[in-house]
Amino acid sequence: MNDLVDQINQADTVWILISSALVLLMTPGLALFYGGMVRRKNVLGTIMHSFIAMGVATVVWVLYGYSLAFGPDIGHVIGNLTWAGLAGVGLEPNPTYSATVPHQAFMLFQMMFAIITPALITGAFAERFKFKTYILFLVLWLTFVYAPIVHWVWGENGWLRNMGVLDFAGGLVVHISSGAAALAAALMVGKRKDYSTVPMPPHNLVLTILGTGLLWFGWFGFNGGSSLAANATAVNAIVVTHISSAFAAISWMIVEWIHRKKPTVLGAATGAVAGLASITPAAGFVGPTAAIIVGLVAGMICYVAVNFKTIFGYDDTLDVVGVHGVGSTWGMIATGLFAVEASLDAQFTGVIVTWIFAFVATLVIMKVLDLTLGLRVSEEGENIGLDLCEHGERGYTI
Amino acid sequence: MKKIEAIIKPFKLEEVRKALDEIGVNGITITEVKGSGRQKGIKEVYRGAEYHIPFIPKVKMEIVVNDDLVEKVISVILDKAQTGNIGDGKIFISNIEEVVRIRTGEKGLNAI
């Protein structure tokens, strides 16, 4: 034990603690990003979906989620409950996950991912989901979808990890899992009332831009912290993250400018997030040139994907599928193309397995919730908005 | 006494107000409104979703004046609020039966 403690590196530990704080801030950033895009009567309800994840996901993670995800392996698919209640997750390093920082710092950093991932899904069912059901959804989804995927990809002896699938900071774990879940959720919950007849433009894009800024800022910790050390890989990850985001913002803007004659602010912001989601699996493995390509392509294909939504007609309200799902699928493939140590085969396997598993498991969870608590607020509740009908408050008093 | 209600483009408000001030109009009430006329709204696009926005933001001015000022007010509004493009707005004129100043209880022209 003392040998392990001696290996603690102070710079690494500081970096992981700072990165944890950076990633934590992404969730209120996401709340603003999403909150600005809904109608004003739903601004608090939408923000609350993200905000309360900081509470609920923490409870799940501490009680048993961390143990399921990272605990001692059962059959390469899930962790056991040895670490439930953080038993044995101490201040000495765990050499498998992070040899130079206290185990609790690693646990904390990973907790921030468990918070933001289900919060990302909420964009798919914004403006109509029942809050009581959402709380239970968070618990079930983290338990039966998130924890297993984390274990497969990052857990000791997880089967995708053993197969050589590369996912630096959560392309599969965070973005494809939430994107696939969002597709299932949007299909199960159904369209917003009056979806195709009444205009539903964003009520405050200023919030959305502020949220984008916080996401971009926090992503330095999300990807940079995933090196789990204050080292060259962390620098590489942050540099390519920033490059990809910038190029994707520009490429979305240009494509939209040509296609629709106007460079929209919402488009530039969405492009930036698409670039961030796309580079996430590749961040520690590829260099600046690859990051340019990842970003340029991300802005274009996510623009196309988001436009396709209107053709297919499902109401993924805030485009979780088109931005996170599609972006990170491209990112996983790009990792296979550009990272020297990657196998394209393994990358495709990871992508397909995660899409199918997260989609099907989320469908099942939604079906169970539909039959028990019900998924949607009443029609009247949808009319007056989630802020008043679910929370009894208004976001704005004038 | 007449009430003149003018619905104008919001960015023209300050110009109109100044000009009305110069001809001796003291009281103006304005409201931010939305409306639809022959222009039938505008198109907005958010992430590929096209929305037809039927009501466009305007400013509604309400001015109550003595009968002899009415034509002057109208010509000032026409002069200042007109751009010649679609969406310049409308002016409505109606009779006012009585005006009361709350502070003093004065009535009629003295209260304007």
Coordinates of C-alpha atoms in Angstrom, one line a residue:
Chain A
M1 CA 0.0 0.0 0.0
N2 CA 2.8 2.5 0.9
D3 CA 4.5 1.6 -2.4
L4 CA 1.3 2.7 -4.2
V5 CA 1.0 5.9 -2.3
D6 CA 4.7 6.7 -3.1
Q7 CA 3.7 6.6 -6.8
I8 CA 1.3 9.5 -6.5
N9 CA 2.3 12.3 -8.7
Q10 CA 1.3 15.7 -7.6
A11 CA 1.0 17.3 -11.0
D12 CA -1.1 14.4 -12.3
T13 CA -3.3 14.6 -9.3
V14 CA -3.8 18.4 -9.7
W15 CA -4.6 17.9 -13.3
I16 CA -7.2 15.2 -12.7
L17 CA -8.9 17.4 -10.0
I18 CA -9.0 20.4 -12.3
S19 CA -10.2 18.2 -15.1
S20 CA -13.0 16.9 -12.9
A21 CA -14.1 20.5 -12.2
L22 CA -13.9 21.3 -15.9
V23 CA -16.1 18.4 -16.8
L24 CA -18.5 19.1 -14.0
L25 CA -19.1 22.6 -15.5
M26 CA -20.0 21.1 -18.8
T27 CA -23.3 19.9 -17.4
P28 CA -24.7 23.3 -16.4
G29 CA -23.2 24.4 -19.8
L30 CA -25.3 21.8 -21.5
A31 CA -28.3 23.0 -19.5
L32 CA -27.8 26.4 -21.0
F33 CA -27.1 25.0 -24.5
Y34 CA -30.3 23.1 -24.4
G35 CA -32.3 25.6 -22.3
G36 CA -31.9 28.3 -24.9
M37 CA -33.2 26.1 -27.8
V38 CA -36.6 25.3 -26.3
R39 CA -39.6 27.6 -25.9
R40 CA -39.6 30.0 -23.0
K41 CA -42.3 28.0 -21.1
N42 CA -39.9 25.0 -20.9
V43 CA -36.6 26.7 -20.1
L44 CA -36.5 25.6 -16.4
G45 CA -37.8 22.1 -17.1
T46 CA -35.0 21.7 -19.7
I47 CA -32.3 23.1 -17.5
M48 CA -33.5 20.9 -14.7
H49 CA -33.0 17.7 -16.7
S50 CA -29.3 18.4 -16.8
F51 CA -28.9 20.0 -13.4
I52 CA -30.6 17.2 -11.4
A53 CA -28.3 14.7 -13.2
M54 CA -25.5 16.2 -11.1
G55 CA -27.5 14.9 -8.1
V56 CA -29.0 11.6 -9.2
A57 CA -26.0 10.3 -11.2
T58 CA -23.8 11.1 -8.2
V59 CA -26.0 9.0 -5.9
V60 CA -26.0 6.1 -8.3
W61 CA -22.3 6.3 -8.9
V62 CA -21.4 6.4 -5.2
L63 CA -23.8 3.7 -4.2
Y64 CA -23.0 1.1 -6.9
G65 CA -22.5 2.7 -10.3
Y66 CA -18.8 3.1 -10.1
S67 CA -18.5 -0.5 -8.9
L68 CA -20.6 -1.9 -11.8
A69 CA -18.5 0.2 -14.3
F70 CA -15.0 -0.3 -13.0
G71 CA -15.2 -2.9 -10.3
P72 CA -13.6 -6.3 -10.5
D73 CA -14.7 -8.0 -13.7
I74 CA -17.5 -10.6 -14.1
G75 CA -17.3 -12.4 -17.4
H76 CA -15.9 -9.3 -19.3
V77 CA -19.4 -7.6 -19.3
I78 CA -19.9 -5.9 -15.9
G79 CA -18.1 -5.1 -12.7
N80 CA -19.1 -6.7 -9.4
L81 CA -20.3 -4.9 -6.3
T82 CA -17.1 -5.1 -4.3
W83 CA -16.7 -1.3 -4.6
A84 CA -20.4 -0.5 -3.8
G85 CA -20.6 2.6 -1.5
L86 CA -17.0 3.2 -2.6
A87 CA -15.7 0.5 -0.3
G88 CA -12.1 0.0 -1.0
V89 CA -11.9 3.0 -3.3
G90 CA -9.3 4.8 -1.3
L91 CA -6.7 7.4 -1.6
E92 CA -4.0 5.1 -2.8
P93 CA -3.7 4.7 -6.6
N94 CA -5.3 1.8 -8.5
P95 CA -2.5 0.8 -10.9
T96 CA -4.9 -0.5 -13.6
Y97 CA -6.8 2.7 -14.1
S98 CA -4.5 5.5 -12.8
A99 CA -1.1 4.5 -11.3
T100 CA -0.1 8.0 -10.3
V101 CA -3.3 9.6 -8.9
P102 CA -5.4 8.5 -5.9
H103 CA -8.1 6.1 -6.8
Q104 CA -10.8 8.5 -5.6
A105 CA -9.6 11.2 -8.0
F106 CA -10.1 8.7 -10.9
M107 CA -13.5 7.8 -9.5
L108 CA -14.5 11.5 -9.2
F109 CA -13.3 12.3 -12.8
Q110 CA -15.4 9.3 -14.1
M111 CA -18.4 10.4 -12.1
M112 CA -18.5 13.6 -14.1
F113 CA -18.9 11.5 -17.3
A114 CA -21.7 9.6 -15.7
I115 CA -23.5 12.9 -14.9
I116 CA -23.2 14.4 -18.4
T117 CA -24.0 11.3 -20.5
P118 CA -27.6 10.8 -19.5
A119 CA -28.1 14.6 -19.5
L120 CA -27.1 14.6 -23.2
I121 CA -30.0 12.3 -24.0
T122 CA -32.6 14.7 -22.6
G123 CA -32.4 16.8 -25.7
A124 CA -34.3 14.1 -27.5
F125 CA -37.4 14.4 -25.4
A126 CA -37.3 18.0 -24.3
E127 CA -40.5 20.0 -23.8
R128 CA -42.7 17.0 -23.0
F129 CA -41.2 14.4 -20.6
K130 CA -42.6 13.8 -17.2
F131 CA -40.1 14.7 -14.5
K132 CA -40.9 11.9 -12.1
T133 CA -40.3 9.4 -14.9
Y134 CA -37.1 11.2 -15.8
I135 CA -35.6 10.6 -12.3
L136 CA -36.3 6.8 -12.7
F137 CA -35.0 6.9 -16.2
L138 CA -31.7 8.3 -15.0
V139 CA -31.3 5.5 -12.5
L140 CA -32.3 2.7 -14.9
W141 CA -30.2 4.1 -17.8
L142 CA -27.1 4.5 -15.7
T143 CA -27.5 1.1 -14.2
F144 CA -28.4 -1.0 -17.3
V145 CA -26.9 1.0 -20.2
Y146 CA -24.1 3.3 -19.1
A147 CA -22.4 1.1 -16.5
P148 CA -22.1 -1.9 -18.8
I149 CA -20.8 0.1 -21.8
V150 CA -18.2 1.8 -19.6
H151 CA -17.1 -1.6 -18.3
W152 CA -16.8 -3.1 -21.8
V153 CA -14.8 -0.2 -23.1
W154 CA -12.7 1.0 -20.2
G155 CA -13.1 -1.5 -17.4
E156 CA -10.3 -3.9 -16.5
N157 CA -11.0 -7.0 -18.7
G158 CA -13.9 -5.4 -20.5
W159 CA -14.5 -7.3 -23.7
L160 CA -14.3 -4.3 -26.1
R161 CA -11.2 -3.1 -24.4
N162 CA -9.6 -6.6 -24.7
M163 CA -10.5 -6.6 -28.4
G164 CA -8.5 -3.4 -28.9
V165 CA -11.3 -0.9 -29.4
L166 CA -9.9 2.6 -28.9
D167 CA -12.1 5.2 -27.3
F168 CA -9.9 7.8 -25.7
A169 CA -12.4 10.0 -23.9
G170 CA -15.9 8.5 -24.5
G171 CA -16.9 8.4 -28.2
L172 CA -18.6 5.1 -27.5
V173 CA -19.2 5.5 -23.8
V174 CA -20.6 9.0 -23.8
H175 CA -21.6 10.2 -27.3
I176 CA -22.7 7.1 -29.2
S177 CA -24.4 5.7 -26.2
S178 CA -26.4 8.9 -25.6
G179 CA -27.0 9.4 -29.3
A180 CA -28.4 5.9 -29.8
A181 CA -30.4 6.2 -26.6
A182 CA -31.7 9.6 -27.8
L183 CA -33.0 7.9 -31.0
A184 CA -34.8 5.2 -29.0
A185 CA -36.2 7.8 -26.6
A186 CA -37.4 10.2 -29.4
L187 CA -39.2 7.3 -31.1
M188 CA -40.8 6.0 -27.9
V189 CA -41.8 9.4 -26.4
G190 CA -43.2 10.7 -29.7
K191 CA -43.4 14.1 -31.2
R192 CA -44.2 17.2 -29.3
K193 CA -47.8 18.3 -29.6
D194 CA -48.4 20.4 -32.7
Y195 CA -44.9 19.5 -33.9
S196 CA -45.4 20.1 -37.6
T197 CA -48.1 22.8 -37.4
V198 CA -46.9 25.3 -34.9
P199 CA -43.5 27.1 -35.1
M200 CA -41.2 26.2 -32.2
P201 CA -38.2 28.4 -32.6
P202 CA -35.5 28.6 -29.9
H203 CA -36.5 31.2 -27.2
N204 CA -33.0 32.5 -26.3
L205 CA -30.0 31.6 -28.4
V206 CA -27.8 33.8 -26.2
L207 CA -28.1 31.1 -23.5
T208 CA -27.2 28.5 -26.1
I209 CA -24.0 30.3 -27.1
L210 CA -23.0 30.7 -23.5
G211 CA -23.6 27.0 -23.0
T212 CA -21.5 26.2 -26.1
G213 CA -18.7 28.2 -24.7
L214 CA -18.8 26.4 -21.4
L215 CA -18.9 23.0 -23.2
W216 CA -15.9 23.9 -25.3
F217 CA -14.1 25.1 -22.2
G218 CA -15.0 22.0 -20.2
W219 CA -14.1 19.7 -23.0
F220 CA -10.4 20.6 -22.4
G221 CA -10.8 18.6 -19.2
F222 CA -13.0 16.0 -20.7
N223 CA -10.5 15.0 -23.3
G224 CA -7.3 16.4 -21.7
G225 CA -8.1 14.8 -18.4
S226 CA -8.6 11.4 -20.1
S227 CA -4.9 11.0 -20.3
L228 CA -5.1 10.7 -16.5
A229 CA -1.8 12.5 -16.2
A230 CA -0.3 15.9 -16.8
N231 CA 1.7 14.7 -19.7
A232 CA 2.3 15.0 -23.4
T233 CA -0.8 13.0 -24.2
A234 CA -2.9 15.5 -22.3
V235 CA -1.4 18.3 -24.3
N236 CA -2.0 16.4 -27.6
A237 CA -5.6 15.7 -26.6
I238 CA -6.4 19.4 -25.8
V239 CA -4.7 20.7 -29.0
V240 CA -6.6 18.3 -31.3
T241 CA -9.9 18.9 -29.4
H242 CA -9.6 22.6 -29.9
I243 CA -8.6 22.3 -33.6
S244 CA -11.5 19.9 -34.4
S245 CA -14.1 22.2 -32.7
A246 CA -12.9 25.3 -34.5
F247 CA -12.8 23.5 -37.9
A248 CA -16.2 22.0 -37.4
A249 CA -17.8 25.3 -36.4
I250 CA -16.4 26.8 -39.6
S251 CA -17.3 23.9 -41.9
W252 CA -20.9 23.8 -40.5
M253 CA -21.2 27.6 -41.1
I254 CA -19.9 27.4 -44.7
V255 CA -22.2 24.4 -45.6
E256 CA -25.2 26.1 -44.1
W257 CA -24.3 29.5 -45.7
I258 CA -24.2 27.8 -49.2
H259 CA -27.3 25.7 -48.6
R260 CA -29.5 28.2 -46.8
K261 CA -27.9 31.5 -47.7
K262 CA -27.3 32.5 -44.1
P263 CA -24.5 31.7 -41.6
T264 CA -26.5 31.1 -38.4
V265 CA -25.1 31.5 -34.9
L266 CA -26.9 28.4 -33.8
G267 CA -25.3 26.6 -36.7
A268 CA -21.8 27.7 -35.8
A269 CA -22.4 26.7 -32.2
T270 CA -23.8 23.3 -33.2
G271 CA -20.9 22.7 -35.5
A272 CA -18.4 23.4 -32.6
V273 CA -20.2 20.8 -30.4
A274 CA -20.2 18.3 -33.3
G275 CA -16.4 18.8 -33.7
L276 CA -15.9 18.3 -30.0
A277 CA -18.0 15.1 -29.9
S278 CA -16.2 13.8 -33.0
I279 CA -12.7 14.2 -31.8
T280 CA -13.5 12.7 -28.4
P281 CA -12.6 9.1 -29.1
A282 CA -9.5 10.1 -31.1
A283 CA -8.1 12.9 -28.9
G284 CA -5.2 11.0 -27.4
F285 CA -4.3 9.1 -30.5
V286 CA -4.2 11.5 -33.5
G287 CA -2.3 14.6 -34.4
P288 CA -3.3 18.1 -35.5
T289 CA -3.6 17.2 -39.2
A290 CA -6.0 14.4 -38.5
A291 CA -7.9 16.7 -36.2
I292 CA -8.4 19.2 -39.0
I293 CA -10.0 16.5 -41.1
V294 CA -12.1 15.2 -38.2
G295 CA -13.4 18.7 -37.6
L296 CA -14.1 19.6 -41.3
V297 CA -16.0 16.4 -41.9
A298 CA -17.8 16.5 -38.6
G299 CA -19.3 19.9 -39.4
M300 CA -20.5 18.7 -42.8
I301 CA -21.9 15.3 -41.9
C302 CA -23.6 16.5 -38.8
Y303 CA -25.2 19.3 -40.8
V304 CA -26.6 16.8 -43.2
A305 CA -27.7 14.4 -40.4
V306 CA -29.6 17.2 -38.6
N307 CA -31.3 18.2 -41.9
F308 CA -32.3 14.5 -42.5
K309 CA -34.3 14.5 -39.2
T310 CA -36.9 16.7 -40.8
I311 CA -37.2 14.3 -43.6
F312 CA -37.5 11.2 -41.4
G313 CA -40.0 13.1 -39.2
Y314 CA -39.0 11.9 -35.7
D315 CA -38.8 14.7 -33.1
D316 CA -35.3 14.4 -31.6
T317 CA -35.9 17.9 -30.4
L318 CA -32.4 19.2 -29.8
D319 CA -30.5 16.9 -32.2
V320 CA -28.7 14.5 -29.9
V321 CA -28.7 11.8 -32.6
G322 CA -27.4 14.1 -35.4
V323 CA -24.7 15.8 -33.4
H324 CA -23.5 13.3 -30.8
G325 CA -24.4 10.0 -32.3
V326 CA -23.4 10.8 -35.9
G327 CA -20.4 13.0 -34.9
S328 CA -18.9 10.4 -32.6
T329 CA -19.5 7.5 -35.1
W330 CA -17.4 9.5 -37.5
G331 CA -14.9 10.1 -34.7
M332 CA -14.6 6.4 -33.9
I333 CA -14.0 5.6 -37.6
A334 CA -11.5 8.4 -37.9
T335 CA -9.7 7.0 -34.9
G336 CA -9.4 3.7 -36.9
L337 CA -8.2 5.6 -39.9
F338 CA -5.7 7.9 -38.3
A339 CA -4.4 6.3 -35.1
V340 CA -1.4 4.1 -35.7
E341 CA -2.3 1.6 -33.0
A342 CA -6.0 1.3 -34.0
S343 CA -7.8 -1.5 -35.9
L344 CA -10.6 -0.4 -38.1
D345 CA -12.3 -3.7 -37.6
A346 CA -12.3 -3.2 -33.8
Q347 CA -13.5 0.3 -34.2
F348 CA -16.5 -0.7 -36.3
T349 CA -17.3 -3.5 -33.9
G350 CA -17.3 -1.0 -31.0
V351 CA -19.6 1.4 -32.9
I352 CA -22.1 -1.2 -34.1
V353 CA -22.3 -3.0 -30.7
T354 CA -22.7 0.3 -28.8
W355 CA -25.4 1.6 -31.2
I356 CA -27.4 -1.5 -31.0
F357 CA -27.1 -2.2 -27.3
A358 CA -27.8 1.4 -26.2
F359 CA -30.7 1.7 -28.7
V360 CA -32.4 -1.6 -27.7
A361 CA -31.7 -1.3 -24.0
T362 CA -33.1 2.3 -24.0
L363 CA -36.2 1.1 -25.9
V364 CA -36.8 -1.5 -23.2
I365 CA -36.4 0.9 -20.4
M366 CA -38.7 3.4 -22.0
K367 CA -41.3 0.7 -22.6
V368 CA -41.2 -0.3 -19.0
L369 CA -41.5 3.4 -17.9
D370 CA -44.3 3.9 -20.4
L371 CA -46.3 1.0 -18.9
T372 CA -45.7 2.2 -15.3
L373 CA -45.2 5.9 -14.7
G374 CA -46.0 7.1 -18.2
L375 CA -43.5 9.1 -20.3
R376 CA -45.2 12.3 -21.1
V377 CA -46.9 15.1 -19.2
S378 CA -50.6 15.7 -19.9
E379 CA -51.6 17.5 -23.0
E380 CA -52.6 20.4 -20.9
G381 CA -49.3 20.3 -19.1
E382 CA -47.5 20.4 -22.5
N383 CA -49.6 23.5 -23.4
I384 CA -48.8 25.5 -20.3
G385 CA -45.2 24.3 -20.3
L386 CA -43.0 22.1 -18.1
D387 CA -41.9 25.0 -15.9
L388 CA -45.3 25.6 -14.5
C389 CA -46.8 22.1 -14.7
E390 CA -43.8 20.1 -13.4
H391 CA -41.9 22.6 -11.3
G392 CA -44.4 25.3 -10.4
E393 CA -42.0 28.1 -11.4
R394 CA -41.3 30.4 -14.3
G395 CA -38.0 31.1 -15.9
Y396 CA -38.9 34.7 -16.7
T397 CA -41.4 36.9 -14.8
I398 CA -42.1 39.5 -17.5
Chain B
M1 CA -60.2 65.0 -29.2
K2 CA -58.8 62.2 -31.3
K3 CA -56.7 59.2 -30.6
I4 CA -54.1 58.3 -33.2
E5 CA -52.8 54.8 -33.1
A6 CA -49.8 54.2 -35.3
I7 CA -48.2 50.8 -35.8
I8 CA -44.7 51.3 -37.1
K9 CA -41.4 49.6 -37.6
P10 CA -39.6 49.5 -34.2
F11 CA -36.4 51.1 -35.5
K12 CA -38.4 54.2 -36.6
L13 CA -39.7 54.9 -33.1
E14 CA -37.0 57.3 -32.0
E15 CA -37.2 59.4 -35.2
V16 CA -41.0 59.7 -35.0
R17 CA -40.9 60.5 -31.3
K18 CA -38.5 63.4 -31.8
A19 CA -40.5 64.8 -34.7
L20 CA -43.7 64.6 -32.7
D21 CA -42.0 66.3 -29.8
E22 CA -41.0 69.2 -32.1
I23 CA -44.6 69.9 -33.1
G24 CA -45.8 69.9 -29.5
V25 CA -47.1 66.5 -28.8
N26 CA -46.6 65.8 -25.1
G27 CA -48.0 62.4 -24.4
I28 CA -47.1 59.2 -26.2
T29 CA -47.8 55.6 -25.0
I30 CA -46.0 52.9 -26.8
T31 CA -46.4 49.1 -26.7
E32 CA -44.2 46.4 -28.3
V33 CA -46.6 44.4 -30.4
K34 CA -46.6 41.7 -33.1
G35 CA -48.8 41.6 -36.1
S36 CA -49.4 40.3 -39.5
G37 CA -50.5 42.2 -42.6
R38 CA -50.1 41.7 -46.3
Q39 CA -46.5 40.6 -45.8
K40 CA -47.8 37.4 -44.1
G41 CA -44.8 36.9 -41.8
I42 CA -41.2 35.8 -42.4
K43 CA -39.2 32.6 -42.6
E44 CA -36.7 31.5 -40.0
V45 CA -34.4 28.4 -40.2
Y46 CA -33.0 26.7 -37.1
R47 CA -30.7 23.7 -37.7
G48 CA -32.5 22.9 -41.0
A49 CA -36.0 23.3 -39.5
E50 CA -37.9 26.0 -41.4
Y51 CA -40.4 28.0 -39.5
H52 CA -42.9 30.4 -40.9
I53 CA -43.2 33.2 -38.3
P54 CA -46.6 34.8 -39.0
F55 CA -46.3 37.7 -36.7
I56 CA -43.6 40.4 -37.0
P57 CA -42.5 42.7 -34.2
K58 CA -43.8 46.3 -34.4
V59 CA -44.3 49.2 -32.1
K60 CA -47.7 50.6 -31.5
M61 CA -47.9 54.3 -30.6
E62 CA -51.0 55.8 -29.0
I63 CA -51.3 59.6 -29.1
V64 CA -54.3 61.6 -28.0
V65 CA -54.5 65.2 -29.3
N66 CA -56.8 68.1 -29.9
D67 CA -58.6 67.8 -33.3
D68 CA -56.5 70.6 -34.9
L69 CA -53.3 68.7 -34.4
V70 CA -54.4 65.4 -36.0
E71 CA -53.4 66.2 -39.6
K72 CA -50.0 67.4 -38.4
V73 CA -49.4 64.3 -36.4
I74 CA -50.3 62.1 -39.3
S75 CA -48.0 63.9 -41.7
V76 CA -45.1 63.7 -39.2
I77 CA -45.6 60.0 -38.9
L78 CA -45.9 59.5 -42.6
D79 CA -42.8 61.6 -43.1
K80 CA -40.7 59.8 -40.5
A81 CA -41.9 56.2 -40.4
Q82 CA -42.2 55.6 -44.2
T83 CA -39.5 53.5 -45.8
G84 CA -41.5 52.6 -48.9
N85 CA -40.9 48.9 -48.2
I86 CA -43.5 46.4 -47.2
G87 CA -44.3 46.4 -43.4
D88 CA -44.3 50.1 -42.8
G89 CA -47.5 49.8 -40.8
K90 CA -50.8 51.6 -40.4
I91 CA -52.4 54.6 -38.7
F92 CA -55.8 54.4 -37.1
I93 CA -57.8 57.5 -35.9
S94 CA -60.7 57.4 -33.5
N95 CA -62.8 59.8 -31.4
I96 CA -62.1 60.2 -27.7
E97 CA -65.0 61.1 -25.4
E98 CA -63.2 62.2 -22.4
V99 CA -59.7 62.6 -20.9
V100 CA -59.0 62.9 -17.1
R101 CA -55.6 63.7 -15.6
I102 CA -55.3 61.5 -12.5
R103 CA -53.0 63.8 -10.5
T104 CA -55.4 66.8 -10.6
G105 CA -58.7 65.6 -11.8
E106 CA -58.7 68.0 -14.7
K107 CA -60.8 67.0 -17.7
G108 CA -60.9 67.5 -21.4
L109 CA -58.2 69.4 -23.4
N110 CA -56.5 70.6 -20.2
A111 CA -55.9 67.0 -19.3
I112 CA -54.1 66.1 -22.5

